[in-house]
Short mmCIF file of C-alpha atoms and ligand atoms in Angstrom, two decimals:
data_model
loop_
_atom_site.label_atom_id
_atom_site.label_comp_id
_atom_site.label_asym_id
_atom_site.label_seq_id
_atom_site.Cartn_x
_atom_site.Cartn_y
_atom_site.Cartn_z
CA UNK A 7 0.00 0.00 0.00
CA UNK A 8 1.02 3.44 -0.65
CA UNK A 9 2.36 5.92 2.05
CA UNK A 10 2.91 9.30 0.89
CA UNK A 11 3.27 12.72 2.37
CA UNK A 12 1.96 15.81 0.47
CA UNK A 13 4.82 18.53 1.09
CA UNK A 14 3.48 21.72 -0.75
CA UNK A 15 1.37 22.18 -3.99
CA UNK A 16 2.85 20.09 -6.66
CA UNK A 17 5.66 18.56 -4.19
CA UNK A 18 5.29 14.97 -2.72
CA UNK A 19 7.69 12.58 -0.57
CA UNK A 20 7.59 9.63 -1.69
CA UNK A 21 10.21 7.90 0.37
CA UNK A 22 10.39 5.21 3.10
CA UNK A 23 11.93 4.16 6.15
CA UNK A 24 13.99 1.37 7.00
CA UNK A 25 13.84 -0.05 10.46
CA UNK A 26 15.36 -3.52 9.65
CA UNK A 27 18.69 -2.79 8.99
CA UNK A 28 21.28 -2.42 11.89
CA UNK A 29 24.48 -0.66 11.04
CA UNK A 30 24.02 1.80 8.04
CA UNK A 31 26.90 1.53 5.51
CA UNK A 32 27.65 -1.37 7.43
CA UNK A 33 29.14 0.31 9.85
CA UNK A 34 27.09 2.32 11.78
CA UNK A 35 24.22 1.17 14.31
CA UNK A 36 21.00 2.74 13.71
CA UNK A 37 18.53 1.34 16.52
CA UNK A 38 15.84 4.08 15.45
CA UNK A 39 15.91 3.07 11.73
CA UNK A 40 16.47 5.35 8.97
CA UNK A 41 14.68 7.01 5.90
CA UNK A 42 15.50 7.45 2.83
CA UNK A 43 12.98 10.55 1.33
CA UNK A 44 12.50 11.00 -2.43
CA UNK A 45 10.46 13.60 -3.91
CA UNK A 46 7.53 14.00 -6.55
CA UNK A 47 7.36 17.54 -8.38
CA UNK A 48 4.45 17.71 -10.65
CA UNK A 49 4.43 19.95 -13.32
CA UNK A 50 4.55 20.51 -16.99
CA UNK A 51 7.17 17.99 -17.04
CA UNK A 52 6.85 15.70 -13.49
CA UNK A 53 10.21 15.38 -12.22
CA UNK A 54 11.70 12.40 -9.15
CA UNK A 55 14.47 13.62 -7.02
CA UNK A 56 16.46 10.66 -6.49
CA UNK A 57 15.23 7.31 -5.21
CA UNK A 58 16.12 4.90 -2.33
CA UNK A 59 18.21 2.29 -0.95
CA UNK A 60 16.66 -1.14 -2.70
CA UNK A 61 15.52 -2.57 0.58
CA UNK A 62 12.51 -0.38 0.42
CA UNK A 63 11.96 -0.49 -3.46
CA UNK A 64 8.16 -1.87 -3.50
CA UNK A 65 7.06 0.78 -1.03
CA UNK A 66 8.87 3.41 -3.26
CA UNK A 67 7.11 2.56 -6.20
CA UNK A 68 4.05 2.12 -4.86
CA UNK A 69 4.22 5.40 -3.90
CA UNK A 70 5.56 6.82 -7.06
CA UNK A 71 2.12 5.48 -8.83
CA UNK A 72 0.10 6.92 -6.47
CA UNK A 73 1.45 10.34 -7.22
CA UNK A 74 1.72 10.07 -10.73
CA UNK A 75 -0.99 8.59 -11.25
CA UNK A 76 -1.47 8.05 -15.08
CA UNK A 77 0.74 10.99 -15.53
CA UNK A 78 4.60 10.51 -17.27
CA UNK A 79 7.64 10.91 -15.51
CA UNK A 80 9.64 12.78 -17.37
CA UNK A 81 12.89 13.85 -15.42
CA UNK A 82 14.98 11.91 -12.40
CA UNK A 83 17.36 14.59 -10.72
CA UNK A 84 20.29 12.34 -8.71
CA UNK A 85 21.21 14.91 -6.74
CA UNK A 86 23.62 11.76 -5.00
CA UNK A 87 24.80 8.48 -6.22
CA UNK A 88 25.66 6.44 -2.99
CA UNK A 89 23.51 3.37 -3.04
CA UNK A 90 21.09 4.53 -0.16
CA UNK A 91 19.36 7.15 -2.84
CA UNK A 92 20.49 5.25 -6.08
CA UNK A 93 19.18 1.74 -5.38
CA UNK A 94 16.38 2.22 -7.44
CA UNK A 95 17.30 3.89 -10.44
CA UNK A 96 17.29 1.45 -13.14
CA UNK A 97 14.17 -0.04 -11.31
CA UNK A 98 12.72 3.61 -12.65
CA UNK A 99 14.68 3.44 -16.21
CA UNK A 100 12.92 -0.23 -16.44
CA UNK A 101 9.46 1.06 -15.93
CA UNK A 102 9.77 4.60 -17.43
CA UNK A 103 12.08 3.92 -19.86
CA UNK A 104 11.55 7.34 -21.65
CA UNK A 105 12.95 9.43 -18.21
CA UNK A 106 15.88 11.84 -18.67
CA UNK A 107 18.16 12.07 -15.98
CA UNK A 108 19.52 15.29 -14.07
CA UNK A 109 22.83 15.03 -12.65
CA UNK A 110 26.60 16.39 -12.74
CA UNK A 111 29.35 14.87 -14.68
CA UNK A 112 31.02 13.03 -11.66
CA UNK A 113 27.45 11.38 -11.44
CA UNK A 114 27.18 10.27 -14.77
CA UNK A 115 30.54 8.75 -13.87
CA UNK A 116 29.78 7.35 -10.82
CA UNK A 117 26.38 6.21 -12.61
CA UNK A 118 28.67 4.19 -14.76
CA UNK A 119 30.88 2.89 -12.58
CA UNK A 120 27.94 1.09 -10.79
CA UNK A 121 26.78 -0.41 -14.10
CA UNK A 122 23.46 1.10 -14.48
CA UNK A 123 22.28 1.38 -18.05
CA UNK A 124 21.78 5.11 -18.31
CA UNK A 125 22.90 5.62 -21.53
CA UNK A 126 21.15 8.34 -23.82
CA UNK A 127 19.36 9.45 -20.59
CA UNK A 128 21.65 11.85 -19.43
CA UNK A 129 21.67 15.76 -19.17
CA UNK A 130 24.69 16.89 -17.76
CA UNK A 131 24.37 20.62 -15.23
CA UNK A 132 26.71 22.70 -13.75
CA UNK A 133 26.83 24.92 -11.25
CA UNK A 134 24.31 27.40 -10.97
CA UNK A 135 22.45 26.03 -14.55
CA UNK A 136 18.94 26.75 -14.02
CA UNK A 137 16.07 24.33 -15.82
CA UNK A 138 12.43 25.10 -16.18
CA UNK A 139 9.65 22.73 -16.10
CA UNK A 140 6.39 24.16 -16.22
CA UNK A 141 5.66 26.40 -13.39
CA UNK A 142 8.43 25.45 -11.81
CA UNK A 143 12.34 26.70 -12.62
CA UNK A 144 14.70 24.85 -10.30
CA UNK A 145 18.71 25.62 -9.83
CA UNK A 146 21.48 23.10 -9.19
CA UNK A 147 24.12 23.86 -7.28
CA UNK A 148 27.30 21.49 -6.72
CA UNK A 149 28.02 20.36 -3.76
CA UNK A 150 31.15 18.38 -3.56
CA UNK A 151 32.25 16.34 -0.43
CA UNK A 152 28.60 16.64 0.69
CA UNK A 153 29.06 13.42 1.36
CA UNK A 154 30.78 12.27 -1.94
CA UNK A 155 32.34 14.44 -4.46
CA UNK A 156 29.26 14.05 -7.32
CA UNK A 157 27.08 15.78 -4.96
CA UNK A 158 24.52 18.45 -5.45
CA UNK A 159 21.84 20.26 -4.40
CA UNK A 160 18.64 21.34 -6.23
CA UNK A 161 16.81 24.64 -5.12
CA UNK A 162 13.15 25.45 -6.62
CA UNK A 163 13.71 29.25 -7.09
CA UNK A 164 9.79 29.39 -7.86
CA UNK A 165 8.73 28.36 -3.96
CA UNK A 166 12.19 28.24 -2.02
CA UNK A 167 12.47 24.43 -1.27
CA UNK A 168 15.98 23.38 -0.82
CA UNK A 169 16.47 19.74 -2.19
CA UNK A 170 19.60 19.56 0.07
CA UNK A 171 20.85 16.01 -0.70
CA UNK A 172 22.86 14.47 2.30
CA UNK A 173 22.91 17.85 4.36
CA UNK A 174 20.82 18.25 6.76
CA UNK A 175 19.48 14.77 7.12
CA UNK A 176 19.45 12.77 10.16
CA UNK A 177 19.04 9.25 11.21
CA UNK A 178 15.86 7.56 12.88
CA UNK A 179 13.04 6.70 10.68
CA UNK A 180 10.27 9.16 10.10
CA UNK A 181 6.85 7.36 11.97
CA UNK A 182 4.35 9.44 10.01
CA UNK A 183 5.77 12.18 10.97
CA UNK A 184 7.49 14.08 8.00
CA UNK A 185 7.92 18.18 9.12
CA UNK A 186 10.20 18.88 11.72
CA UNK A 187 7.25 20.38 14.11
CA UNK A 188 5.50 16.80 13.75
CA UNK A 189 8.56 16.13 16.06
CA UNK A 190 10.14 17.21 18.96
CA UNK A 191 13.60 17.48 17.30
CA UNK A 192 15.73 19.14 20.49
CA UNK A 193 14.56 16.56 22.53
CA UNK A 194 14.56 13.51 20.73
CA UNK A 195 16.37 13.48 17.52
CA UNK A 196 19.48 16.07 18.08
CA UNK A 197 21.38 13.70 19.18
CA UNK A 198 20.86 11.14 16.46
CA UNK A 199 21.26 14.34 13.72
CA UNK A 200 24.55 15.22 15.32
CA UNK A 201 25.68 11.33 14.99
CA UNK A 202 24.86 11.22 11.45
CA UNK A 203 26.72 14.81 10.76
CA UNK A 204 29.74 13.98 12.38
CA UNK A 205 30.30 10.66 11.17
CA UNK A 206 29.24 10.87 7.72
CA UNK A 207 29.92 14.23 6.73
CA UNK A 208 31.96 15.67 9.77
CA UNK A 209 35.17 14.67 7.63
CA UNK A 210 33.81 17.51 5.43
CA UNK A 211 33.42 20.37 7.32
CA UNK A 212 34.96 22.99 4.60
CA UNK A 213 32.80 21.53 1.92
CA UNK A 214 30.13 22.07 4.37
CA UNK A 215 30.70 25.64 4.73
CA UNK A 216 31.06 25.98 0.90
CA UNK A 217 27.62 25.07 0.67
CA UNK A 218 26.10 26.71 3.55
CA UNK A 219 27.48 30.14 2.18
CA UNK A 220 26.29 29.38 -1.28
CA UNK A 221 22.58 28.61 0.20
CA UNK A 222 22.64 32.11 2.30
CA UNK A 223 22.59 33.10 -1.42
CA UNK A 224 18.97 32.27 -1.57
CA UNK A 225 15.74 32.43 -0.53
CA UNK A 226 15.24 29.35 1.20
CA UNK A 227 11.74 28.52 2.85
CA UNK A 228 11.89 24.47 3.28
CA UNK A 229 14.24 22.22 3.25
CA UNK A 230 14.12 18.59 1.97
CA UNK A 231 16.76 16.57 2.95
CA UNK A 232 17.59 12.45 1.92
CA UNK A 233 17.06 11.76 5.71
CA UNK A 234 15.01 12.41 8.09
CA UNK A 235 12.34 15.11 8.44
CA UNK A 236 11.51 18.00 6.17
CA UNK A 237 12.16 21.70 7.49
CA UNK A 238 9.52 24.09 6.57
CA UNK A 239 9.88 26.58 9.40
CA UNK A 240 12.64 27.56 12.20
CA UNK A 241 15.10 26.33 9.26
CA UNK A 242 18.29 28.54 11.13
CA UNK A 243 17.85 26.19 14.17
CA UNK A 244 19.55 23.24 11.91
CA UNK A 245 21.31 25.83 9.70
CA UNK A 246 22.97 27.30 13.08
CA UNK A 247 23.85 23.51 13.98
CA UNK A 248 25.69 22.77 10.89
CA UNK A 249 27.68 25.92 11.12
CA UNK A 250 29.26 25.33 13.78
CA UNK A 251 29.85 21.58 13.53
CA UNK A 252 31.16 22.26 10.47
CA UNK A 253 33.60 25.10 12.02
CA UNK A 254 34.49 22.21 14.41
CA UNK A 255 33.08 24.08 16.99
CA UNK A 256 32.03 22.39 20.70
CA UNK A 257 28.19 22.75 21.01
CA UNK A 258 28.90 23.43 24.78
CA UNK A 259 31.33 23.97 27.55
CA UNK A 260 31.39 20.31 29.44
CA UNK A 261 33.50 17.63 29.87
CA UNK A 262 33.36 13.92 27.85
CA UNK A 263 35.33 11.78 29.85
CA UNK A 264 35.88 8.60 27.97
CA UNK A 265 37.09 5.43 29.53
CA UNK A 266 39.27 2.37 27.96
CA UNK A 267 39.56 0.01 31.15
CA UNK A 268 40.41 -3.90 31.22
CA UNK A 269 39.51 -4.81 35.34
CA UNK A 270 37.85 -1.43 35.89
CA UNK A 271 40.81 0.55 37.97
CA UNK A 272 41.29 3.02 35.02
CA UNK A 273 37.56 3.13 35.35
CA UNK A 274 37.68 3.94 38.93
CA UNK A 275 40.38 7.03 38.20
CA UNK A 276 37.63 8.46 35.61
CA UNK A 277 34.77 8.13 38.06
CA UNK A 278 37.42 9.91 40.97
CA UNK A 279 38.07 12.87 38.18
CA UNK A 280 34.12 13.03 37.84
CA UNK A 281 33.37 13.48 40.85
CA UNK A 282 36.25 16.08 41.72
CA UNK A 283 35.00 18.14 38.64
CA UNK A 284 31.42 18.14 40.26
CA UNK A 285 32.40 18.77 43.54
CA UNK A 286 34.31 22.01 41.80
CA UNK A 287 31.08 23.01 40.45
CA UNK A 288 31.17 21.41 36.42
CA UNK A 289 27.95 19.52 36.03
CA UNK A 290 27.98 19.09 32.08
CA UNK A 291 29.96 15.77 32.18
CA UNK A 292 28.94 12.91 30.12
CA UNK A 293 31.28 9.28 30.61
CA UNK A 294 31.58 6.52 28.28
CA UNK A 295 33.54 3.14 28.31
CA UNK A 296 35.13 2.91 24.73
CA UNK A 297 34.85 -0.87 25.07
CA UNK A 298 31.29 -0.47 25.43
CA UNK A 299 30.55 2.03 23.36
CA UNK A 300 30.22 2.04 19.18
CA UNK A 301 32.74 4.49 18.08
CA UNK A 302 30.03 6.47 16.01
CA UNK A 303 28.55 7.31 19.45
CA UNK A 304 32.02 8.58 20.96
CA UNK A 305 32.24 10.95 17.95
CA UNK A 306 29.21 12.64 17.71
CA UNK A 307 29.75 13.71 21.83
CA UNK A 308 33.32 14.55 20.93
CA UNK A 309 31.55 17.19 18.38
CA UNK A 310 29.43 18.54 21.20
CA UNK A 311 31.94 18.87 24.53
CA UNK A 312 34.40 21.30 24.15
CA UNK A 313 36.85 19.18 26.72
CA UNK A 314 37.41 15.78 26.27
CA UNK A 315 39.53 13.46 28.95
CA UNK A 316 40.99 10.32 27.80
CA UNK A 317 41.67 7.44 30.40
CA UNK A 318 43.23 4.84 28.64
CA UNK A 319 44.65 1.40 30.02
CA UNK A 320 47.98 0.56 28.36
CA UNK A 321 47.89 -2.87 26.01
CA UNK A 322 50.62 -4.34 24.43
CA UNK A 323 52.89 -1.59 25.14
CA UNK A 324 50.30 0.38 22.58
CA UNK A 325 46.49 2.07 23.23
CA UNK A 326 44.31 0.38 24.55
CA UNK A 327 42.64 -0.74 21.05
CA UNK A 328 39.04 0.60 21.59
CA UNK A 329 40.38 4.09 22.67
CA UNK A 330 43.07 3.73 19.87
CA UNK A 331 40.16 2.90 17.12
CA UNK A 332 38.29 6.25 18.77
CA UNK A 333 41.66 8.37 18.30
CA UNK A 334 42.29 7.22 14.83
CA UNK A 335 38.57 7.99 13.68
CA UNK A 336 38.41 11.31 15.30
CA UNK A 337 41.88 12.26 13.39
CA UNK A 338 40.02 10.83 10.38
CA UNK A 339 37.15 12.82 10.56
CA UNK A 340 39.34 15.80 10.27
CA UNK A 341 38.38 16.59 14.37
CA UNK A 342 39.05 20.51 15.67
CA UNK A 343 39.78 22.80 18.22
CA UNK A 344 39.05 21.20 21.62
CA UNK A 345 41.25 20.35 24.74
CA UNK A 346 42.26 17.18 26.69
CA UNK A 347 43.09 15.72 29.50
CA UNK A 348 44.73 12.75 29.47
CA UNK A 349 45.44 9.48 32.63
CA UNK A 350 47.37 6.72 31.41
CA UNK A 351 47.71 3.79 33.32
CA UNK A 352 49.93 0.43 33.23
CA UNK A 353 51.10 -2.47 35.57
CA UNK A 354 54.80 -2.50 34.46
CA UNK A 355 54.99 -0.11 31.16
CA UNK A 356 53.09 2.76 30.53
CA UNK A 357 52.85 4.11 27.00
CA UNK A 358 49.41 5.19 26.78
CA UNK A 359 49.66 8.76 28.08
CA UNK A 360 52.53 9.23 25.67
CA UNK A 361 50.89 8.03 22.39
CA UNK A 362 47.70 9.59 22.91
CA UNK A 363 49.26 12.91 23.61
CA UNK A 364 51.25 12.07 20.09
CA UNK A 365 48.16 11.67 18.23
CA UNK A 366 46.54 14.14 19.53
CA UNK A 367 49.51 16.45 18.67
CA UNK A 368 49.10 15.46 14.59
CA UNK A 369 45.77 16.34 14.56
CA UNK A 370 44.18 20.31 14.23
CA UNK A 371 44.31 22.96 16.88
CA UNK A 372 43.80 20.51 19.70
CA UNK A 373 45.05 21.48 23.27
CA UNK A 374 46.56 18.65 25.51
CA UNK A 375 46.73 19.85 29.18
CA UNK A 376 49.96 19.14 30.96
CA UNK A 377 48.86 17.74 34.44
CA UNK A 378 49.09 14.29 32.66
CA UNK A 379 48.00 11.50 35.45
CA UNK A 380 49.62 8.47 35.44
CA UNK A 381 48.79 5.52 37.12
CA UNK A 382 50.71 1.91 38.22
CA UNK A 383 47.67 -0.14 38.09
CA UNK A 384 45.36 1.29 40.93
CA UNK A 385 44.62 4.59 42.06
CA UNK A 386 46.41 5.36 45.18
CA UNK A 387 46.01 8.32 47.66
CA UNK A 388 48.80 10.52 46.57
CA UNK A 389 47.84 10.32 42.42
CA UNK A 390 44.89 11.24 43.53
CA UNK A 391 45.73 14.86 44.24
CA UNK A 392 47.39 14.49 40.51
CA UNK A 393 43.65 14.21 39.36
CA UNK A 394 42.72 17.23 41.13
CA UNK A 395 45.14 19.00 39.92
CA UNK A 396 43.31 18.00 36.01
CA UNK A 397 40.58 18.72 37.09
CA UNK A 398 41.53 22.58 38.05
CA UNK A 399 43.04 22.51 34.82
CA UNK A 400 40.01 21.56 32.70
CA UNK A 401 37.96 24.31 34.65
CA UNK A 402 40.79 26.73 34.12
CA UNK A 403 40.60 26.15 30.01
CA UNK A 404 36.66 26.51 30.53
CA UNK A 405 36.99 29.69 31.41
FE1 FEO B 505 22.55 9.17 2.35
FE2 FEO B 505 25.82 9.78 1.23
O1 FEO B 505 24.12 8.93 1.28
#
């Protein structure tokens, strides 16, 4: 049965939501489910902006017949190629075999590169090439490194929707609810946007800002993302989010302390620095055990603190692996301009301490605090003044 979502005269979604699947790319978990939101413009010509991940393929075209109708359709925009949106593309060449497809060069490549039998279909835009269809005159506006370097956006300069590809999408499938004040977004789904941003695009964040000042350009009333709700009002909310995660910038003052313990005794020195940072009046402290915790999840509250302390068990003379797979994926995503606080600990050799603070040192503008604590296997009366004396240090850098 269909399920569609009427977004403004002529405009549909057409999309669906996934709540089977568990790690998305296969890599990260999505308990809440995902959707993947395609678009209907009817007009002179009637024009799909890209499809969805195969998994929901009868819904989508379902859908897609409701719309239509007994109407053609006439244009596909692929506005992205990864397979979450392009799934279903030859499924739509197969049963509307006269379709033209939108999209830039680097898509036609891609297009190619996955096999699908495209050719003769193609019309190849640039940057800022307009197209009109009726009523309806829409823009398209590259994007690159928004998540993938084909990327675009396409803006309908008749009614000011925003068909913003990858950016500003979100995980957790939509349950009915398709405008972001169906939902309580601040409450219940910033946290889950956040995780998406900073692991899928966070890598990006100067392509981000490419794009954000190129859509100040314009007059932008609603935007439609691939994921996740649709934003017809209070639009600088999210805009105002992905500025600053894309400047790298901590959502708030606070304090992430995360954990990598084997027998809990570099757990025990975390909870001793938590509760000396409370006691000295810091509240906004969030803990995690990297052993415990999907790496996806460490990253997205590494975008939000502004201080981050890493206790870290020493393991074959080397990181303690979790904490060194956290390290080496916040240096991938290209990770900014915070400070840390580092405790080390080891029963014979201690090397932790040391090779954090030498990771952290390759990365961007981040700020390593020199009361290092380091421990011989438990936490003993006298180091413990050595975590008070962090924990002055972090509240001096707050201020
Ligand atoms: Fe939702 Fe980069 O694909």
């Amino acid at each position: 049965m269909y399920c569609v979502r009427k977004v403004k005269d002529d405009l549909y979604w057409v999309g669906g939501n996934d709540r089977h699947i568990t790690l998305f790319e296969n890599i990260h978990p999505v308990p809440r489910g995902i959707s993947y939101n395609s678009y209907i413009l009817l007009d002179e010509k009637n024009i799909l902006l890209d499809t969805v991940d195969w998994s929901i393929a009868s819904q989508f075209i379902q859908n897609i017949e409701e719309v239509l109708k007994d109407k053609e359709l006439d244009y596909m925009i692929v506005n992205h190629v990864e397979p979450d949106h392009s799934g279903c593309i030859e499924e739509i060449i197969n049963r509307y075999p006269n379709i033209k497809i939108i999209c830039t060069q680097k898509a036609h490549m891609f297009m190619e590169q996955f096999g699908f039998c495209i050719n003769d279909k193609i019309i190849e835009v640039k940057d800022g090439d307009e197209m009109s269809f009726g009523k309806h005159k829409l823009r398209f506006l590259t994007a690159p490194m928004v998540h993938w370097p084909e990327a675009m956006v396409t803006y309908d300069t008749i009614n000011g929707v925003l068909f913003s590809a990858d950016a500003f999408g979100t995980f957790i499938s939509l349950d009915g609810k398709l405008f972001n004040d169906e939902i309580n977004f601040e409450k219940e789904w910033i946290d889950e946007a956040r995780r998406y941003y900073a692991n899928i695009v966070g890598k990006y964040g100067i392509n981000v800002q490419t794009l954000l000042k190129k859509v100040s350009n314009l007059d932008v009333k609603c935007i439609c993302p691939l994921h996740g709700p649709v934003w017809h009002n209070n639009l600088n909310y999210f805009i105002d989010k992905y500025d600053k995660w894309s400047k790298y910038e901590a959502e708030e003052k606070g304090v992430l302390i995360a954990y990598g313990t084997m027998y809990g005794n570099t757990e025990s020195a975390a909870n001793c620095l938590a509760t000396k940072l409370v006691e000295k009046g810091i509240n906004n402290i969030v803990m995690y055990d990297v052993s415990r915790t999907h790496v996806s999840y460490l990253i997205s509250e590494t975008f939000k603190y502004s201080h981050i302390v890493l206790a870290c068990a020493t393991y074959n003379l080397n990181i303690y692996p979790p904490m060194l797979n956290y390290l080496l994926d916040m240096k991938e995503l290209n990770l900014q301009k915070r400070t840390f606080g580092i405790i080390e600990n080891g029963t014979w050799a201690s090397k932790a301490g040391k090779l954090m603070r030498d990771l952290l040192n390759e990365m961007k503008d981040m700020v390593v605090l020199d009361e290092d604590v380091s421990l011989k296997t438990v936490l003993k009366q006298e180091e413990v003044n050595c975590i008070e004396k962090l924990a002055d240090s972090i509240i001096s850098s707050m201020n």
